[in-house]
Short mmCIF file of C-alpha atoms in Angstrom, two decimals:
data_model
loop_
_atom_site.label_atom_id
_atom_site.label_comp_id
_atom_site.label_asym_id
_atom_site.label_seq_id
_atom_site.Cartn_x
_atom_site.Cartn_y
_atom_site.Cartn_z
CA UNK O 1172 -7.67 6.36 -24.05
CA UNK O 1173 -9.35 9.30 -22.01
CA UNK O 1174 -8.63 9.38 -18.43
CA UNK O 1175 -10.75 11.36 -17.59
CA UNK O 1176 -13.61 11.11 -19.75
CA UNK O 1177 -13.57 7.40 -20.81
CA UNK O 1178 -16.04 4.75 -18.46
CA UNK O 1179 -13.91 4.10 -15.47
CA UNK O 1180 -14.72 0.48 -15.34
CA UNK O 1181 -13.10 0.17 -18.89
CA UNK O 1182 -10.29 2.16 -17.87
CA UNK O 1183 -9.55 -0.28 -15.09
CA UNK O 1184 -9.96 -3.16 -17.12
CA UNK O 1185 -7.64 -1.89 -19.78
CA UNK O 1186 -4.86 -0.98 -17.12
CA UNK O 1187 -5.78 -4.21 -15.08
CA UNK O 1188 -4.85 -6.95 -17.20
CA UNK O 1189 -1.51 -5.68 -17.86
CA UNK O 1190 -0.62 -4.59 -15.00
CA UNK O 1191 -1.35 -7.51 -13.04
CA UNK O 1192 0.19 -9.33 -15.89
CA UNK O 1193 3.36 -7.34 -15.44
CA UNK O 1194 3.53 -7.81 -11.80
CA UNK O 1195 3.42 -11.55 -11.96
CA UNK O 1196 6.02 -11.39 -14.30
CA UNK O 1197 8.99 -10.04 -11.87
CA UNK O 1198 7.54 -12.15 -9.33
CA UNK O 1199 7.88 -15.15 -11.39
CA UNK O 1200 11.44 -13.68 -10.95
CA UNK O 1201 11.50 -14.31 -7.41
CA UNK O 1202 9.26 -17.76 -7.47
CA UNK O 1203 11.00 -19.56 -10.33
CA UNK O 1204 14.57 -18.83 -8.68
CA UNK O 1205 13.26 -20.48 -5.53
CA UNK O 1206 12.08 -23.48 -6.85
CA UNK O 1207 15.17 -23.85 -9.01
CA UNK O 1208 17.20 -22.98 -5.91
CA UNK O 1209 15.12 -25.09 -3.42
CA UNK O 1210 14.90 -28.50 -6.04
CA UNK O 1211 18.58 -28.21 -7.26
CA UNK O 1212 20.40 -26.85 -4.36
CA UNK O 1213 18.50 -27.84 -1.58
CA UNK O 1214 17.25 -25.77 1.99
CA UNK O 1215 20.48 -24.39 2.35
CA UNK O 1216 19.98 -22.36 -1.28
CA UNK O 1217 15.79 -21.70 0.18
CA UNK O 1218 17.63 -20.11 3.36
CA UNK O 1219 19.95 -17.98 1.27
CA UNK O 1220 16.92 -16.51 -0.49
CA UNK O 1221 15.46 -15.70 2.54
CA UNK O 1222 18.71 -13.79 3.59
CA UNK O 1223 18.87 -12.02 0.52
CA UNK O 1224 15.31 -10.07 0.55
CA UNK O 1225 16.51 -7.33 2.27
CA UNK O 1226 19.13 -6.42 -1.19
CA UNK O 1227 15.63 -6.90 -3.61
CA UNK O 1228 13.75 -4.71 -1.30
CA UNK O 1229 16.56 -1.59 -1.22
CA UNK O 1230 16.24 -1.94 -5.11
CA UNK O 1231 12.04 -2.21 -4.29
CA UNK O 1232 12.10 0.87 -2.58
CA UNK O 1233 14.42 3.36 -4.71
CA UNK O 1234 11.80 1.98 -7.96
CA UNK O 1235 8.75 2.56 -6.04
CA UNK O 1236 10.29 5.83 -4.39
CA UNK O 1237 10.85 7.38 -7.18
CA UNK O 1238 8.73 5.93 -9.87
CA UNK O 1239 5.35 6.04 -7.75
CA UNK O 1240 5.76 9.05 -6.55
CA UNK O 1241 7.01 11.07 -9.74
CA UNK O 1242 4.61 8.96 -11.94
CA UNK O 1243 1.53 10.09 -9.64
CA UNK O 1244 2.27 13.66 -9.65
CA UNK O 1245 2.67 13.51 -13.63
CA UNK O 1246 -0.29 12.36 -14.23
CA UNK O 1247 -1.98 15.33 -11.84
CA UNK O 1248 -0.09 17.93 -13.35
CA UNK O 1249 -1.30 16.64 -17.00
CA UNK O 1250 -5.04 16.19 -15.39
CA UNK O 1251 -4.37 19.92 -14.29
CA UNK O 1252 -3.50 20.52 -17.90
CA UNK O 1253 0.30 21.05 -17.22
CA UNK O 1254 2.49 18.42 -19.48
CA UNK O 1255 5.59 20.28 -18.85
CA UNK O 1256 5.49 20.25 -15.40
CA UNK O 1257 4.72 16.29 -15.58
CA UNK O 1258 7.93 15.99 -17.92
CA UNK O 1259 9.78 17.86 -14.91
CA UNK O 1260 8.77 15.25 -12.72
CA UNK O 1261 9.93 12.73 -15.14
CA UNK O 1262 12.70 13.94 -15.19
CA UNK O 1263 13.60 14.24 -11.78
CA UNK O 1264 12.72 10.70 -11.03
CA UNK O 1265 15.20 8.87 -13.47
CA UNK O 1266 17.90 11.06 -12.76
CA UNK O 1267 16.90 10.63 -8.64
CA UNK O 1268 16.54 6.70 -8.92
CA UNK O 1269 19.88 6.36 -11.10
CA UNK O 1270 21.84 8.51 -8.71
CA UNK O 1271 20.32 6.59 -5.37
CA UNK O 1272 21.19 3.48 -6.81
CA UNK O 1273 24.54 4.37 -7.94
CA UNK O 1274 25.17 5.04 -4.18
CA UNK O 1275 23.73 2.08 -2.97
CA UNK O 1276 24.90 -0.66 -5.12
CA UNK O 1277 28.82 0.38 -5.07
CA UNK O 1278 28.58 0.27 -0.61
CA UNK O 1279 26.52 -3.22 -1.42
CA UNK O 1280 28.99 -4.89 -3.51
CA UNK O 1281 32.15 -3.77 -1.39
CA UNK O 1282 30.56 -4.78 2.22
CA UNK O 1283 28.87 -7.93 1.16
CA UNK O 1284 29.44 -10.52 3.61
CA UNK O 1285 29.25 -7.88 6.76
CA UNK O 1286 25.43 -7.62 5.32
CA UNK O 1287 24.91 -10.89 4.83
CA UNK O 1288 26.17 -11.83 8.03
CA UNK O 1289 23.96 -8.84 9.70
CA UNK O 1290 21.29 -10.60 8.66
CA UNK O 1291 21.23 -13.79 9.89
CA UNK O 1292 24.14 -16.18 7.49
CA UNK O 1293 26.41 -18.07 9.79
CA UNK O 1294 29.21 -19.92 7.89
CA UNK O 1295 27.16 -22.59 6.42
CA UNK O 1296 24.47 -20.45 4.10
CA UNK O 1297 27.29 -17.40 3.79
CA UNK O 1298 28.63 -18.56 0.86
CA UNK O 1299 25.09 -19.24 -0.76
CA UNK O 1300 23.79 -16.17 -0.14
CA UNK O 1301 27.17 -14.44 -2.04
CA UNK O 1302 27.30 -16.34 -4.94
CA UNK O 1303 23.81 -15.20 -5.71
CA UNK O 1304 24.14 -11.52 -3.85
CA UNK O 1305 26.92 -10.63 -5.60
CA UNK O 1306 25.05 -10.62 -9.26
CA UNK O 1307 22.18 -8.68 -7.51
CA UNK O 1308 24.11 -5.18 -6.91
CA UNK O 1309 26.25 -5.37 -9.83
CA UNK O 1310 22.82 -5.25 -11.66
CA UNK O 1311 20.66 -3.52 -9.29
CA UNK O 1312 20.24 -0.42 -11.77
CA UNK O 1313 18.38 -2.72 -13.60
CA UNK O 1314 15.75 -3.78 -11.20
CA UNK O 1315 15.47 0.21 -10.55
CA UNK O 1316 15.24 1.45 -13.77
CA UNK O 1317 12.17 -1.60 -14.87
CA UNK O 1318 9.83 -0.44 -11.74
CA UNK O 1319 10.32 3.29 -12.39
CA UNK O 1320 10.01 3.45 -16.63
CA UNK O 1321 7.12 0.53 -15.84
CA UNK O 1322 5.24 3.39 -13.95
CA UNK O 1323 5.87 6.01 -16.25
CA UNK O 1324 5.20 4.44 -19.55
CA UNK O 1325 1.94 2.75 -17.51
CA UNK O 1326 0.55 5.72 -16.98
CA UNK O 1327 1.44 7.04 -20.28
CA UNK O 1328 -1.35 4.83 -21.71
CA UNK O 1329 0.28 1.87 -22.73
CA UNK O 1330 0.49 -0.86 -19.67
CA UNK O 1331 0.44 -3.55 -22.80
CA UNK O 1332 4.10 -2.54 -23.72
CA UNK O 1333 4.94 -2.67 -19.91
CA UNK O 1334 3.17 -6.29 -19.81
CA UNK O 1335 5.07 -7.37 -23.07
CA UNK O 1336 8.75 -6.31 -21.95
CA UNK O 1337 7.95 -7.56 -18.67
CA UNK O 1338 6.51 -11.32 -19.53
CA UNK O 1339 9.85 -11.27 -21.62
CA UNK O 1340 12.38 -10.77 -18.96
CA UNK O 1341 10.21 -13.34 -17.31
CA UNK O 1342 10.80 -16.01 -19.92
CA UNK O 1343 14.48 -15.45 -20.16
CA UNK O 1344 14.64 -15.70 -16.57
CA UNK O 1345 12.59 -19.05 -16.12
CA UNK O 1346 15.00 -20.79 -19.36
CA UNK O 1347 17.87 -19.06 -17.44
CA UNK O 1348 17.08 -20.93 -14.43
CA UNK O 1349 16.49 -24.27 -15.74
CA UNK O 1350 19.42 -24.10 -18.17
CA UNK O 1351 21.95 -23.00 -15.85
CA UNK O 1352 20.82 -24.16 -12.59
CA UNK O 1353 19.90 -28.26 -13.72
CA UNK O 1354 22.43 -28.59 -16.77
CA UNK O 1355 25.03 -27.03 -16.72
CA UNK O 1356 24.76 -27.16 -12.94
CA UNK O 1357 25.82 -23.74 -11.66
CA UNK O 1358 23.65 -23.98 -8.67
CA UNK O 1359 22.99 -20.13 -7.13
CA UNK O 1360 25.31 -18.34 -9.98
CA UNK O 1361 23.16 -20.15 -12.19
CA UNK O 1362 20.00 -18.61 -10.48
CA UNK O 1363 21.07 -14.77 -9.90
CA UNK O 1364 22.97 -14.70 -14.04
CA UNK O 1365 19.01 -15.64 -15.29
CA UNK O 1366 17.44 -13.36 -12.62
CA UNK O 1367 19.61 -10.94 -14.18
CA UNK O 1368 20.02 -11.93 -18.00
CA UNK O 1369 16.14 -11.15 -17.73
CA UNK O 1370 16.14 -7.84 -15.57
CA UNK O 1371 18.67 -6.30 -18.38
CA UNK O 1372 16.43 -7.71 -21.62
CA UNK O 1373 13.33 -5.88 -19.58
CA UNK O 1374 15.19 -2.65 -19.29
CA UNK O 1375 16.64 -2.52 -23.04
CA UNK O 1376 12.81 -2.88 -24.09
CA UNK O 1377 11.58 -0.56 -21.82
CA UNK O 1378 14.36 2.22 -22.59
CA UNK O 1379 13.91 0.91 -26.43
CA UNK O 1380 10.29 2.35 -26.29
CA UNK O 1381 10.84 5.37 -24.92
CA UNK O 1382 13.61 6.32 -27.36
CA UNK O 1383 12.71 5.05 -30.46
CA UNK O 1384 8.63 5.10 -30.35
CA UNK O 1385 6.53 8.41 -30.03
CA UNK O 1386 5.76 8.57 -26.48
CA UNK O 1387 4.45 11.29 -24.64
CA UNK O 1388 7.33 11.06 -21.91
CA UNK O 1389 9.91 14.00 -22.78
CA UNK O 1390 13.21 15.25 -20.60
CA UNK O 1391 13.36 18.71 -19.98
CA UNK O 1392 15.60 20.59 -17.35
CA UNK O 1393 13.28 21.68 -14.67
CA UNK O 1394 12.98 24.87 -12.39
CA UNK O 1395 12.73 24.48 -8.78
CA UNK O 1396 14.36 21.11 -9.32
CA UNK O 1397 15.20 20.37 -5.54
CA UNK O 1398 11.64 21.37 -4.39
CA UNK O 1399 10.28 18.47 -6.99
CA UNK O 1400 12.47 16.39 -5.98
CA UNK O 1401 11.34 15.90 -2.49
CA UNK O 1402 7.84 16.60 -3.44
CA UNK O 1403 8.46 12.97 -5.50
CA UNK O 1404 10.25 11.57 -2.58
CA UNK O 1405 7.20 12.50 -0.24
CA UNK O 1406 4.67 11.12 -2.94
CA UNK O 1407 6.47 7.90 -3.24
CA UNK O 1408 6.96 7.55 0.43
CA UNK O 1409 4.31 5.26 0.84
CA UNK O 1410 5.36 3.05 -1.73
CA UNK O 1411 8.89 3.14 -1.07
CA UNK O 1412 8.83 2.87 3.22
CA UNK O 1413 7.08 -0.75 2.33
CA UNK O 1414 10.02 -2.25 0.57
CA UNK O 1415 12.75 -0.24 2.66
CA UNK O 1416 11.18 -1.72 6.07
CA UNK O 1417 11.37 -5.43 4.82
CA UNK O 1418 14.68 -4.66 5.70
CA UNK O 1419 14.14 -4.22 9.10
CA UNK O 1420 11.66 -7.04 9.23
CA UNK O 1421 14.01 -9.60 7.60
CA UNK O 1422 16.72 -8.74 9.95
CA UNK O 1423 14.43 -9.17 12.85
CA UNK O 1424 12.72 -12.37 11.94
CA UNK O 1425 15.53 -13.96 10.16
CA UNK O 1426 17.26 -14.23 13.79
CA UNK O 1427 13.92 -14.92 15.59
CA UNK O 1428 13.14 -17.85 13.63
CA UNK O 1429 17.35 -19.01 13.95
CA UNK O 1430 17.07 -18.59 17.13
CA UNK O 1431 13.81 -20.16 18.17
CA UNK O 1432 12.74 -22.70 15.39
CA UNK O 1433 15.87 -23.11 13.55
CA UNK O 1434 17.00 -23.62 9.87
CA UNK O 1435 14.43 -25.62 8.58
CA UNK O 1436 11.89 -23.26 9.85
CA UNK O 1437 13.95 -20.50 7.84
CA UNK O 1438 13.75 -21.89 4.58
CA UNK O 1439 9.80 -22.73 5.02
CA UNK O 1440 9.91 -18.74 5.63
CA UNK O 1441 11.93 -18.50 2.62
CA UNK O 1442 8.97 -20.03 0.26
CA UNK O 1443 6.56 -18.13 2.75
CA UNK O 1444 8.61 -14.82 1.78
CA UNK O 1445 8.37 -16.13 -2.33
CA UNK O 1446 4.45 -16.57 -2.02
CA UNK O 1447 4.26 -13.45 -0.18
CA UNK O 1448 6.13 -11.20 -2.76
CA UNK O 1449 3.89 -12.80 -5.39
CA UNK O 1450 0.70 -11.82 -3.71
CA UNK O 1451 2.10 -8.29 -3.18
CA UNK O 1452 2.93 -7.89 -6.80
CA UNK O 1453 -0.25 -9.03 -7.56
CA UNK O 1454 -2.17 -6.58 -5.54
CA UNK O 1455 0.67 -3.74 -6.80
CA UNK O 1456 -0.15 -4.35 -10.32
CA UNK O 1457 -4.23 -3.66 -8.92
CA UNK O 1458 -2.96 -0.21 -7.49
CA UNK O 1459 -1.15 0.80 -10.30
CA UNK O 1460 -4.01 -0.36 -12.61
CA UNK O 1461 -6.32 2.27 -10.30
CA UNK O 1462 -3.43 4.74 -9.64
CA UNK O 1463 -3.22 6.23 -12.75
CA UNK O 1464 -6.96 6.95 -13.30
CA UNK O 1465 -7.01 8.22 -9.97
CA UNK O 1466 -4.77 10.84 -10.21
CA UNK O 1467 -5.33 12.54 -13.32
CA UNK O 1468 -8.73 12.48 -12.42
CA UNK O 1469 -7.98 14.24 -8.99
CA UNK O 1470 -5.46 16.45 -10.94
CA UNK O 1471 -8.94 17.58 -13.10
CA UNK O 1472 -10.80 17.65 -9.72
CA UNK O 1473 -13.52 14.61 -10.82
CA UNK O 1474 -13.37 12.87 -7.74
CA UNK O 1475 -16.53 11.00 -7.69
CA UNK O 1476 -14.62 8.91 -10.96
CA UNK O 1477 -11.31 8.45 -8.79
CA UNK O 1478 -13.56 6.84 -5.45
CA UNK O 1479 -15.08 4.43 -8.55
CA UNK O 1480 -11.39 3.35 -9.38
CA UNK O 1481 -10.71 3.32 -5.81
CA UNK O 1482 -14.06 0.91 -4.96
CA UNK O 1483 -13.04 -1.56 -8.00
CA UNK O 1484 -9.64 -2.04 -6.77
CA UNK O 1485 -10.16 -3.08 -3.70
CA UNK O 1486 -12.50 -5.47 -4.06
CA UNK O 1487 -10.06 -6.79 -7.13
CA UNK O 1488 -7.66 -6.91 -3.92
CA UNK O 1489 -9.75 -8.54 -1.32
CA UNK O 1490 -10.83 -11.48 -3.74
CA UNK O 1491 -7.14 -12.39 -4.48
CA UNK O 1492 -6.85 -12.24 -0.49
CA UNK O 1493 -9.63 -14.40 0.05
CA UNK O 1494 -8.06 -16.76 -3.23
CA UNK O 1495 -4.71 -16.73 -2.15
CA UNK O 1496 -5.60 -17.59 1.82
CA UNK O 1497 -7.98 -20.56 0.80
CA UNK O 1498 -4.70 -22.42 -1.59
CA UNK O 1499 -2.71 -21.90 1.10
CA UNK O 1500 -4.65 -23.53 3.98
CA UNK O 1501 -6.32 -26.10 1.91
CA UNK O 1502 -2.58 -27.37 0.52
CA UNK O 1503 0.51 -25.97 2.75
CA UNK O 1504 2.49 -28.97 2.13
CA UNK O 1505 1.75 -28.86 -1.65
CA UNK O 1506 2.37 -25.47 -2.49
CA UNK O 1507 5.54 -25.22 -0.62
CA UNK O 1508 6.88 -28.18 -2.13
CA UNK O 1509 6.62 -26.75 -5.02
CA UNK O 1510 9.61 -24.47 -3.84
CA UNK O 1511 11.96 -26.56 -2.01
CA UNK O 1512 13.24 -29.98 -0.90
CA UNK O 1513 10.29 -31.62 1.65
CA UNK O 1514 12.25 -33.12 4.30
CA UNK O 1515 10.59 -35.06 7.29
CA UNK O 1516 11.16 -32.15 9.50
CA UNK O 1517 9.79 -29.57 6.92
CA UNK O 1518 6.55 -31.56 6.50
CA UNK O 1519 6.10 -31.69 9.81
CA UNK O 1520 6.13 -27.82 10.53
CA UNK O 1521 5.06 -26.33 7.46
CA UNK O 1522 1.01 -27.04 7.79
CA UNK O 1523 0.96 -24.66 10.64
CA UNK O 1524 3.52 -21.90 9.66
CA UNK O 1525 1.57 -21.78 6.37
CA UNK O 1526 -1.90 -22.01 7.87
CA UNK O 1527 -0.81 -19.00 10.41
CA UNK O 1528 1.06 -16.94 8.01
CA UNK O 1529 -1.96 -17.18 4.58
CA UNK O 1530 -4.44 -15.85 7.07
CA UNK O 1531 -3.69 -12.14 6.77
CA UNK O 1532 -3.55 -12.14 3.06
CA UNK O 1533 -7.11 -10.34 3.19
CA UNK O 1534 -6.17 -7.79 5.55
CA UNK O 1535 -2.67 -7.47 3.69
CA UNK O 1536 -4.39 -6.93 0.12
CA UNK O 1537 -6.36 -4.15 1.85
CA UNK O 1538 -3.75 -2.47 3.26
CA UNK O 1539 -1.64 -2.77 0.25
CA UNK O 1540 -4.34 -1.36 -2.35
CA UNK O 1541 -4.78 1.43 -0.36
CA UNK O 1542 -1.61 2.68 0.10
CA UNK O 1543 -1.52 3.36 -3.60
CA UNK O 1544 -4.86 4.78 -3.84
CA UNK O 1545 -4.43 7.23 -1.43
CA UNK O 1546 -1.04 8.27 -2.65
CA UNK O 1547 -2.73 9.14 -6.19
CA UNK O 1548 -5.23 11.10 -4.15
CA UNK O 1549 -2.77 13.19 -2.59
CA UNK O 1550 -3.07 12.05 0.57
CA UNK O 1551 1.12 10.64 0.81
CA UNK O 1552 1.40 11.07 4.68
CA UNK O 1553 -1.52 8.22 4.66
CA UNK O 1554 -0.20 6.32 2.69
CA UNK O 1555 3.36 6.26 4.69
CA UNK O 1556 1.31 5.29 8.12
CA UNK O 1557 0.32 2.42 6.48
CA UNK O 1558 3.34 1.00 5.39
CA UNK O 1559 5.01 2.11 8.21
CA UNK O 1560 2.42 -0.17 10.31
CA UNK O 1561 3.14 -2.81 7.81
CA UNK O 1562 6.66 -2.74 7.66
CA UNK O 1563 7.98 -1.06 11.42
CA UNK O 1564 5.80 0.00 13.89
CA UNK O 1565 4.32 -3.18 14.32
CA UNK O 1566 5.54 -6.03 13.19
CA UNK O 1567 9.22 -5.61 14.33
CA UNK O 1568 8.16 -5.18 18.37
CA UNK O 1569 5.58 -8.08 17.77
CA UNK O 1570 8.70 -10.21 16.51
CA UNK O 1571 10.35 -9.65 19.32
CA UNK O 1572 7.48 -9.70 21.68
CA UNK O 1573 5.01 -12.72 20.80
CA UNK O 1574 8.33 -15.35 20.86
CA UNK O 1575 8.98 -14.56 24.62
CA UNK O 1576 5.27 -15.85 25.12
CA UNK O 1577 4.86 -18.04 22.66
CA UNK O 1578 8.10 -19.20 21.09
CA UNK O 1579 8.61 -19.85 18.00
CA UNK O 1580 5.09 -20.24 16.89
CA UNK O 1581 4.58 -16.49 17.89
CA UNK O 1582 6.85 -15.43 15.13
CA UNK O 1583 4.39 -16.64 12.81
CA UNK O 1584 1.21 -14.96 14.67
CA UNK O 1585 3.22 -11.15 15.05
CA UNK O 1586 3.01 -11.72 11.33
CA UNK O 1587 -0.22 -12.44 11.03
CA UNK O 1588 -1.67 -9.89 13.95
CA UNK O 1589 0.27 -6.82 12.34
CA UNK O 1590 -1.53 -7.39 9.15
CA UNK O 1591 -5.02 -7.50 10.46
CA UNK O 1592 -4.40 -4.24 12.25
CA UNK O 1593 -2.75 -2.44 9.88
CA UNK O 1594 -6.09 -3.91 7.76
CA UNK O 1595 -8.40 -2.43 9.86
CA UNK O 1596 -6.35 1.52 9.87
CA UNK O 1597 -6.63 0.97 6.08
CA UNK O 1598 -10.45 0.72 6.61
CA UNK O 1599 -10.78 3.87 8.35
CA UNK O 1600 -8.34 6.09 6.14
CA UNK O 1601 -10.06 4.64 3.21
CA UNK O 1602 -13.64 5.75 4.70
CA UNK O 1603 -12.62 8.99 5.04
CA UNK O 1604 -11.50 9.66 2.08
CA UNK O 1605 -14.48 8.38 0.53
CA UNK O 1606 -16.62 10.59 2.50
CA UNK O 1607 -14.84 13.72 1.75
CA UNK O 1608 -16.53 15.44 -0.90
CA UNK O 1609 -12.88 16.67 -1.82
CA UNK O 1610 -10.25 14.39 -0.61
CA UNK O 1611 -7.52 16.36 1.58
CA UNK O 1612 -4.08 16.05 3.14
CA UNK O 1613 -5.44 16.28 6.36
#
């Protein structure tokens, strides 16, 4: 395929399928471990996995850090005509994410239970929350490593192989989970060693295709090394703050929700988190189907094709936002017993947590999509404001704020109120950019 002479509608059909495909495929990661936690260990296992997001989003943000933002500025350098400086940047971003996570993983798995109890586990979901941590940054390269070869072999032109390795690791995970969590009864060991098993057989395929199958991805040792480097940390920023911050957000409203609705209300956020993370990847695998077209077309300065790549993804992401809302207020009960345990109490509260929470999905998709457009447009520091709305800026004072009001039904609406104005700055950045003949990093 032609990036930059092809049909873009084509293009973004071809990368579309895949890449969607792909990103429901590591969220069926996170989805099929919560219902295998939530039916065979209970709310006590749905609570753990609530505590543990923050570990999946450090690994989120060192992949999308460094595999965004070097895979963007590849695929500019090759629409400037430039392949070796696109290797460089290649380059730079394995050796970046390996030595990040490296760092990361070794402090995780030594100071465990201080994180675990930082972020909400008292003594009854503490050991839950290790037996399943523990496997998680022993193997964390691995979770690394799939999001940043996934980008660069994506936008190498072939998303199917992505797709393929991915939807594998997916199936081992899902017999993982129902092997080792309901017969041989291993409960959350059971849960993280198939999360796992399926995160390594992802990243032997993935590493199998670029070393044994004629790619166009090549190491080389690059000049000006530290200047790239931080050039692909500032490209990926955008990518990488949204993943980092969940951090901050799941410390915040892990306590808010102990301390004002309680432990049944935590695990409903649990499934809430689960449903979320699928959505997300959903409209991820949109922006990555647009991202790559984008760029290389901005690299070869056709912009008129990357605001058409732009104009079909986000309308791809604002019908999954309108999908996604009407499931979950037409069946809250239903879907989230799908995930966990219903007891009396959690039927009782989970109609209007769900209702509350599903209706920023729109305004989330938005904001989402174009975060990674306007990264592959050049426009990075845009791209950060959003997800630091999303993620910071917003959210975390609202959690606070909204609970002294309204108690513990104002967690639920900080939630949804960040979204919809972080939505609406979205709008704005994106109709800019559109109306600049040239898009700019102003």
């Amino acid at each position: 395929m032609n990036l930059v002479r092809d049909d873009v509608r084509r293009l973004f059909i071809k990368f579309l399928i895949p890449s969607v495909s792909s990103a429901l495929a590591v969220a069926i990661y996170s989805l099929v471990d919560t219902i295998a936690i939530g039916q065979g260990v209970g709310p006590e296992g749905s609570a753990a996995c609530a505590l543990l997001l923050p570990v999946f989003s450090i690994a989120s943000f060192i992949g999308l850090l460094t595999g965004v933002g070097g895979s963007v500025l590849m695929s500019m350098a090759r629409g400037e005509g430039s392949r070796k400086t696109g290797d460089a940047y290649y380059t730079l971003s394995i050796a970046s994410a390996v030595v990040l996570t490296l760092a990361v993983s070794i402090a995780g798995f030594i100071f465990q239970k201080p994180f675990y109890r930082l972020f909400g586990a008292d003594d009854v979901l503490l050991p839950y929350t290790y037996d399943y941590g523990r496997w998680i940054f022993a193997f964390m390269l691995s979770f690394v490593l799939n999001t940043v070869l996934g980008c660069f072999i994506r936008t190498d032109g072939s998303p199917r192989f992505v797709m393929a390795a991915t939807l594998t690791g997916g199936a081992v995970n899902v017999f993982g989970d129902w092997f080792l969590v309901f017969p041989m009864g291993l409960g959350m060991n059971g849960a993280a060693i198939a999360t796992v098993a399926g995160s390594v057989i992802q990243t032997l395929m993935l590493s199998g295709y670029i070393l044994f199958r004629k790619t166009g991805l090549h190491t080389v040792r690059p000049s000006r090394w530290l200047k790239k480097t931080v050039r692909i940390f500032v490209s990926g920023c955008g990518a990488g703050v949204g993943g980092l911050s969940l951090i901050a957000v799941s410390y915040i409203a892990n306590n808010q929700i102990m301390a004002y609705a309680g432990s049944t209300a935590l695990a409903v956020y649990g499934v809430l988190g689960t449903v979320g993370a699928l959505f997300t990847s959903i409209v991820s695998g949109i922006g990555q189907a647009s991202q790559p077209i984008a760029a290389e077309n901005f690299g070869a300065g056709l912009y008129s094709r990357c605001k058409r790549a732009g104009s079909f993804g986000m309308i791809t992401s604002v019908i999954f936002g309108g999908l996604f809302s009407a499931m979950c207020i037409a069946f809250p009960v239903e879907v989230t017993g799908i995930f966990m345990k219903m007891t009396d109490e959690a039927e009782i509260i989970t109609p209007y947590i769900m209702r509350v929470f599903s209706l920023a999905y729109i305004p989330q998709g938005a904001a989402v999509f174009a975060g990674y457009y306007l990264q592959s447009v050049d426009l990075p520091k845009k791209a950060t404001i959003i997800s630091l709305l999303r993620g910071i800026i917003l959210i975390c004072p609202f959690l606070v704020i909204f609970p002294l009001v309204w108690g513990g039904d104002g967690i639920w609406w900080a939630i949804f109120t960040a979204e919809m104005l972080t939505g609406a700055v979205s709008a704005v950045f994106m109709y800019r950019a559109y109306s600049n003949g040239k898009e700019n990093n102003s």
